CSV table of C-alpha atoms in Angstrom, one decimal:
chain,number,residue,atom,x,y,z
V,1,MET,CA,-12.5,-18.7,-6.2
V,2,LYS,CA,-12.9,-21.0,-3.1
V,3,HIS,CA,-9.1,-21.2,-2.6
V,4,THR,CA,-8.7,-17.5,-3.1
V,5,CYS,CA,-11.3,-16.7,-0.5
V,6,LYS,CA,-9.6,-19.0,1.9
V,7,ARG,CA,-6.2,-17.2,1.3
V,8,ILE,CA,-8.0,-13.8,1.7
V,9,PHE,CA,-9.5,-15.0,5.0
V,10,THR,CA,-6.0,-16.1,6.2
V,11,LEU,CA,-4.5,-12.7,5.3
V,12,SER,CA,-7.4,-10.9,7.0
V,13,THR,CA,-6.9,-12.9,10.1
V,14,LEU,CA,-3.2,-12.1,10.1
V,15,ALA,CA,-3.9,-8.4,9.7
V,16,LEU,CA,-6.3,-8.4,12.6
V,17,ALA,CA,-3.8,-10.3,14.8
V,18,VAL,CA,-1.1,-7.7,14.0
V,19,CYS,CA,-3.5,-4.9,14.9
V,20,ALA,CA,-4.4,-6.6,18.2
V,21,ALA,CA,-0.8,-7.5,19.2
V,22,PRO,CA,0.2,-5.7,22.3
V,23,SER,CA,2.8,-2.9,22.0
V,24,LEU,CA,5.9,-2.6,24.2
V,25,SER,CA,4.1,0.1,26.0
V,26,ALA,CA,0.6,1.7,25.9
V,27,ALA,CA,-0.4,3.3,22.7
V,28,THR,CA,0.0,7.1,22.6
V,29,TRP,CA,-2.2,7.5,19.6
V,30,SER,CA,-4.2,5.4,17.2
V,31,ASP,CA,-6.2,5.7,14.0
V,32,THR,CA,-8.2,3.0,12.3
V,33,TYR,CA,-10.4,3.3,9.2
V,34,ILE,CA,-12.3,1.4,6.5
V,35,GLY,CA,-11.7,2.9,3.1
V,36,TYR,CA,-13.1,2.5,-0.4
V,37,ARG,CA,-11.4,3.4,-3.7
V,38,TYR,CA,-12.9,3.2,-7.2
V,39,GLY,CA,-11.5,3.7,-10.7
V,40,THR,CA,-12.0,2.6,-14.3
V,41,GLN,CA,-8.6,3.0,-15.8
V,42,PHE,CA,-6.4,0.5,-13.9
V,43,THR,CA,-4.1,-1.7,-15.9
V,44,GLU,CA,-2.6,-5.2,-15.7
V,45,PRO,CA,0.6,-6.5,-17.4
V,46,GLY,CA,0.0,-8.2,-20.7
V,47,ASN,CA,-3.6,-6.7,-20.9
V,48,LYS,CA,-4.5,-4.1,-23.5
V,49,LYS,CA,-7.8,-3.2,-21.8
V,50,ASP,CA,-8.5,-0.8,-19.0
V,51,VAL,CA,-9.8,-2.5,-15.8
V,52,GLU,CA,-12.5,-1.2,-13.5
V,53,LYS,CA,-11.7,-1.9,-9.8
V,54,HIS,CA,-13.6,-1.6,-6.5
V,55,ILE,CA,-11.1,-1.6,-3.6
V,56,LEU,CA,-12.0,-2.1,0.1
V,57,GLN,CA,-9.4,-1.1,2.5
V,58,LEU,CA,-8.7,-1.7,6.2
V,59,THR,CA,-6.0,0.6,7.6
V,60,HIS,CA,-4.5,1.0,11.1
V,61,ALA,CA,-1.8,3.2,12.4
V,62,SER,CA,-0.7,3.7,16.0
V,63,GLY,CA,2.2,5.0,18.1
V,64,TYR,CA,3.8,4.1,21.3
V,65,SER,CA,6.7,5.3,23.4
V,66,TYR,CA,9.5,4.0,21.1
V,67,GLY,CA,7.9,4.0,17.6
V,68,GLN,CA,4.8,3.3,15.6
V,69,ASN,CA,2.9,0.6,13.6
V,70,PHE,CA,1.1,0.7,10.3
V,71,PHE,CA,-0.8,-1.9,8.4
V,72,ASN,CA,-3.1,-1.8,5.4
V,73,LEU,CA,-5.2,-4.6,3.8
V,74,ASP,CA,-6.7,-4.0,0.4
V,75,ILE,CA,-9.3,-6.3,-1.2
V,76,LEU,CA,-9.4,-5.5,-4.9
V,77,GLN,CA,-12.3,-6.7,-7.2
V,78,SER,CA,-11.6,-6.3,-10.9
V,79,ASP,CA,-14.2,-6.3,-13.7
V,80,GLU,CA,-14.3,-8.9,-16.4
V,81,ASN,CA,-11.4,-7.3,-18.3
V,82,ASP,CA,-9.1,-8.7,-15.6
V,83,PRO,CA,-10.5,-12.3,-15.6
V,84,ALA,CA,-10.2,-14.8,-12.8
V,85,LYS,CA,-8.5,-18.1,-13.4
V,86,GLY,CA,-10.1,-20.2,-16.1
V,87,ASP,CA,-12.3,-17.3,-17.4
V,88,ALA,CA,-11.7,-15.8,-20.9
V,89,PRO,CA,-11.2,-12.0,-21.1
V,90,GLY,CA,-14.5,-10.2,-21.0
V,91,GLU,CA,-16.2,-13.1,-19.2
V,92,GLY,CA,-17.0,-13.9,-15.6
V,93,ASP,CA,-17.0,-11.7,-12.5
V,94,GLY,CA,-13.3,-10.6,-12.7
V,95,ALA,CA,-10.3,-11.4,-10.5
V,96,THR,CA,-10.1,-10.9,-6.7
V,97,GLU,CA,-6.9,-9.8,-5.0
V,98,ALA,CA,-5.8,-9.4,-1.4
V,99,TYR,CA,-2.8,-7.2,-0.6
V,100,LEU,CA,-1.5,-6.8,2.9
V,101,SER,CA,1.3,-4.4,4.1
V,102,TYR,CA,2.8,-4.0,7.6
V,103,ARG,CA,5.5,-1.6,8.7
V,104,HIS,CA,7.0,-1.0,12.1
V,105,GLN,CA,9.2,2.1,12.9
V,106,LEU,CA,11.6,2.1,15.8
V,107,HIS,CA,12.5,5.7,16.7
V,108,LEU,CA,16.2,5.5,17.5
V,109,GLY,CA,16.3,8.9,19.2
V,110,LYS,CA,13.7,7.7,21.7
V,111,VAL,CA,15.3,4.2,22.1
V,112,PHE,CA,18.8,5.6,22.9
V,113,ASP,CA,17.4,8.8,24.7
V,114,THR,CA,19.4,11.1,22.4
V,115,ASN,CA,18.6,13.9,20.0
V,116,LEU,CA,19.2,12.7,16.4
V,117,SER,CA,17.6,15.7,14.7
V,118,PHE,CA,19.5,17.6,12.1
V,119,GLY,CA,18.4,20.2,9.6
V,120,PRO,CA,14.8,19.6,8.6
V,121,VAL,CA,14.9,16.0,10.1
V,122,LYS,CA,13.4,15.6,13.6
V,123,GLU,CA,14.0,11.9,14.1
V,124,VAL,CA,15.8,8.9,12.6
V,125,ALA,CA,14.0,5.5,12.6
V,126,LEU,CA,14.6,1.9,11.7
V,127,THR,CA,11.7,0.6,9.5
V,128,ALA,CA,11.0,-3.1,9.0
V,129,GLY,CA,8.0,-5.0,7.7
V,130,PHE,CA,6.5,-7.2,5.0
V,131,ASP,CA,4.0,-7.4,2.1
V,132,LEU,CA,1.8,-10.4,1.2
V,133,ASN,CA,-0.6,-10.8,-1.7
V,134,THR,CA,-2.7,-13.4,-3.5
V,135,LYS,CA,-4.8,-13.1,-6.6
V,136,ASN,CA,-7.0,-15.8,-8.4
V,137,THR,CA,-5.7,-15.3,-11.9
V,138,ASP,CA,-4.0,-17.8,-14.2
V,139,PHE,CA,-0.7,-16.1,-13.2
V,140,GLY,CA,-1.6,-16.7,-9.6
V,141,PRO,CA,0.8,-14.4,-7.8
V,142,ARG,CA,1.7,-15.0,-4.1
V,143,LYS,CA,4.0,-12.2,-3.2
V,144,GLN,CA,6.2,-12.5,-0.1
V,145,MET,CA,8.3,-9.5,0.5
V,146,LEU,CA,10.5,-8.4,3.5
V,147,VAL,CA,11.9,-4.9,3.9
V,148,VAL,CA,14.2,-3.2,6.4
V,149,GLY,CA,16.1,0.1,6.4
V,150,PRO,CA,16.5,3.6,7.7
V,151,THR,CA,13.8,6.3,7.8
V,152,LEU,CA,14.2,10.1,8.1
V,153,LYS,CA,11.2,11.7,9.7
V,154,PHE,CA,10.9,15.4,8.7
V,155,ASP,CA,9.7,18.1,11.0
V,156,VAL,CA,6.4,19.4,9.5
V,157,PRO,CA,3.9,21.7,11.2
V,158,LYS,CA,1.1,19.0,11.1
V,159,GLY,CA,1.0,15.4,10.1
V,160,PHE,CA,4.1,13.5,8.9
V,161,LEU,CA,6.6,13.3,6.0
V,162,ASP,CA,8.9,10.3,6.0
V,163,PHE,CA,11.6,9.2,3.6
V,164,SER,CA,12.8,5.6,3.7
V,165,VAL,CA,15.5,3.5,2.0
V,166,LEU,CA,14.5,-0.1,2.3
V,167,TYR,CA,16.5,-3.2,1.5
V,168,THR,CA,14.0,-5.7,-0.1
V,169,HIS,CA,13.9,-9.4,-0.5
V,170,GLU,CA,11.0,-10.7,-2.6
V,171,ARG,CA,9.6,-14.1,-3.6
V,172,ASN,CA,6.6,-14.6,-5.9
V,173,ARG,CA,4.8,-17.2,-8.0
V,174,ASN,CA,4.3,-17.5,-11.8
V,175,GLY,CA,1.5,-19.9,-12.5
V,176,PHE,CA,2.5,-20.1,-16.2
V,177,LYS,CA,5.7,-21.9,-15.3
V,178,PRO,CA,6.0,-25.7,-15.4
V,179,ALA,CA,5.5,-27.6,-12.1
V,180,GLY,CA,8.4,-27.2,-9.8
V,181,GLU,CA,9.5,-23.8,-11.4
V,182,LYS,CA,6.5,-21.7,-10.4
V,183,ASP,CA,8.1,-20.1,-7.3
V,184,ILE,CA,10.5,-17.3,-8.1
V,185,THR,CA,13.1,-15.5,-5.9
V,186,PHE,CA,14.2,-12.2,-7.3
V,187,ASN,CA,17.5,-10.5,-6.7
V,188,ASP,CA,17.4,-8.3,-3.6
V,189,TYR,CA,16.7,-4.7,-4.5
V,190,THR,CA,16.1,-1.2,-3.0
V,191,ILE,CA,12.9,0.7,-2.5
V,192,TYR,CA,13.1,4.5,-2.1
V,193,ASN,CA,9.9,5.4,-0.3
V,194,LEU,CA,8.4,8.9,0.4
V,195,ALA,CA,5.2,8.8,2.5
V,196,TRP,CA,3.2,11.8,3.8
V,197,GLY,CA,0.0,12.8,5.5
V,198,LEU,CA,-0.4,16.6,5.7
V,199,PRO,CA,-3.6,18.1,7.1
V,200,PHE,CA,-4.5,21.7,6.3
V,201,GLN,CA,-7.4,24.2,6.3
V,202,ALA,CA,-8.9,25.7,3.2
V,203,GLY,CA,-11.1,28.4,4.6
V,204,PRO,CA,-13.8,26.5,6.6
V,205,VAL,CA,-12.9,23.2,4.9
V,206,PRO,CA,-10.6,20.8,6.8
V,207,MET,CA,-8.5,18.9,4.2
V,208,LYS,CA,-5.5,16.6,4.0
V,209,PHE,CA,-3.0,15.7,1.3
V,210,GLN,CA,-1.7,12.2,1.7
V,211,GLY,CA,-0.1,9.4,-0.2
V,212,PHE,CA,3.2,7.7,-1.1
V,213,ILE,CA,5.8,7.3,-3.9
V,214,ASN,CA,7.9,4.2,-4.3
V,215,TYR,CA,10.9,4.0,-6.6
V,216,ASN,CA,12.1,0.3,-6.9
V,217,THR,CA,15.4,-0.6,-8.5
V,218,PRO,CA,15.5,-3.6,-10.9
V,219,LYS,CA,15.4,-7.0,-9.2
V,220,GLY,CA,16.9,-9.2,-11.9
V,221,LEU,CA,15.2,-11.8,-14.1
V,222,GLY,CA,14.7,-9.2,-16.9
V,223,THR,CA,13.0,-6.6,-14.7
V,224,ASP,CA,13.3,-2.8,-15.0
V,225,TYR,CA,13.0,0.0,-12.4
V,226,GLU,CA,9.4,0.5,-11.1
V,227,ILE,CA,7.6,3.7,-9.9
V,228,LEU,CA,4.3,3.7,-8.0
V,229,ALA,CA,2.6,6.8,-6.6
V,230,ARG,CA,-0.8,7.1,-5.0
V,231,PRO,CA,-1.5,10.7,-3.9
V,232,SER,CA,-5.0,11.8,-2.8
V,233,LEU,CA,-6.7,15.0,-1.6
V,234,MET,CA,-9.4,14.4,1.0
V,235,PHE,CA,-12.1,16.5,2.5
V,236,ASP,CA,-13.3,16.2,6.1
V,237,VAL,CA,-17.0,15.8,5.2
V,238,GLY,CA,-17.9,14.6,8.7
V,239,GLN,CA,-16.7,17.8,10.3
V,240,LEU,CA,-18.7,19.9,7.8
V,241,ALA,CA,-21.9,17.9,7.9
V,242,PHE,CA,-22.0,16.4,11.4
V,243,ASN,CA,-19.5,18.4,13.4
V,244,LYS,CA,-17.4,15.2,13.9
V,245,SER,CA,-13.8,15.7,12.9
V,246,ASN,CA,-11.7,12.8,11.4
V,247,THR,CA,-14.7,10.6,10.9
V,248,LEU,CA,-15.9,10.7,7.3
V,249,TRP,CA,-13.4,11.8,4.6
V,250,VAL,CA,-14.2,12.0,0.9
V,251,GLY,CA,-11.9,12.9,-1.9
V,252,VAL,CA,-10.1,12.1,-5.1
V,253,GLY,CA,-6.8,10.3,-5.8
V,254,TYR,CA,-4.6,9.2,-8.6
V,255,GLU,CA,-2.6,6.0,-9.2
V,256,TYR,CA,0.6,6.5,-11.3
V,257,TRP,CA,2.5,3.3,-12.0
V,258,ARG,CA,5.3,2.8,-14.4
V,259,ASN,CA,6.8,-0.7,-15.3
V,260,LYS,CA,4.3,-2.4,-13.1
V,261,PHE,CA,5.9,-5.2,-11.1
V,262,GLY,CA,9.2,-4.4,-12.8
V,263,ASN,CA,7.9,-5.6,-16.2
V,264,GLN,CA,9.0,-4.0,-19.5
V,265,GLY,CA,8.2,-4.2,-23.1
V,266,MET,CA,4.5,-5.2,-22.8
V,267,ASP,CA,1.0,-3.8,-22.7
V,268,GLY,CA,-0.6,-2.8,-19.4
V,269,ILE,CA,2.5,-1.9,-17.4
V,270,ASP,CA,1.8,1.9,-17.2
V,271,THR,CA,-1.2,3.1,-15.2
V,272,ASP,CA,-2.8,6.5,-15.0
V,273,ALA,CA,-6.0,6.0,-13.0
V,274,PRO,CA,-8.0,8.7,-11.3
V,275,THR,CA,-9.9,7.4,-8.3
V,276,PHE,CA,-12.8,8.3,-6.0
V,277,GLN,CA,-12.0,7.7,-2.4
V,278,LEU,CA,-13.8,7.4,0.9
V,279,GLU,CA,-12.6,6.8,4.5
V,280,TRP,CA,-14.7,6.0,7.6
V,281,HIS,CA,-12.5,6.4,10.8
V,282,PHE,CA,-13.6,4.8,14.1
């Protein structure tokens, strides 16, 4: 647990450094929030039991003259059905995981001062970024993933709707392998990503429908395709209760995961988990 906490601190520091890094020009908009997700029907590969998880989240998004930044840090605490390293299933406090994602979009129409819109697409961007994770289980994953590719930004009345095709290079770690063989480099693969944040009004209630869907192609070493979707429907409780818009959001979400991490033919690789969600924007 000591080493995992150290890695989590390192990832947290990196996330804050990314958030604080100066943009090429002054930010034109910015949104930062602390979130919380809770569910009891999460799954883990090779595990027959459902896992309860408490998930703390730090998210930042901002735009500047030529593009935008996004990062998200999740700290996930499992119950005893997803044991930490050295614990037997059903014993101990459960595993702790940190997962960090960062993406940068460079809006090519703004960079080259030309209109790249066509049909329902208002802008074409180049997206690049990385994912990092660590978890204190016997498997001991240490994901290192780089992505780059084009993004189509669709013209919607409010919010955003983006579709990206991302070339992906991924390394990870398998703690069950012999010494010297634990680090794994997968075949490069493609992620097809749809991400959205769509605010709307339902009578007097401000709401938003947000989330993402990833379709990952197989990455070799016996893996299969992978699908991950996390949609959520959120209510602006702060506006209703305190007359402060975009401050406190409460809602429900759903995690749909098939062939988790590209695994196939084992228990725990398909997830259908309803979640309670909360966001505090500041």
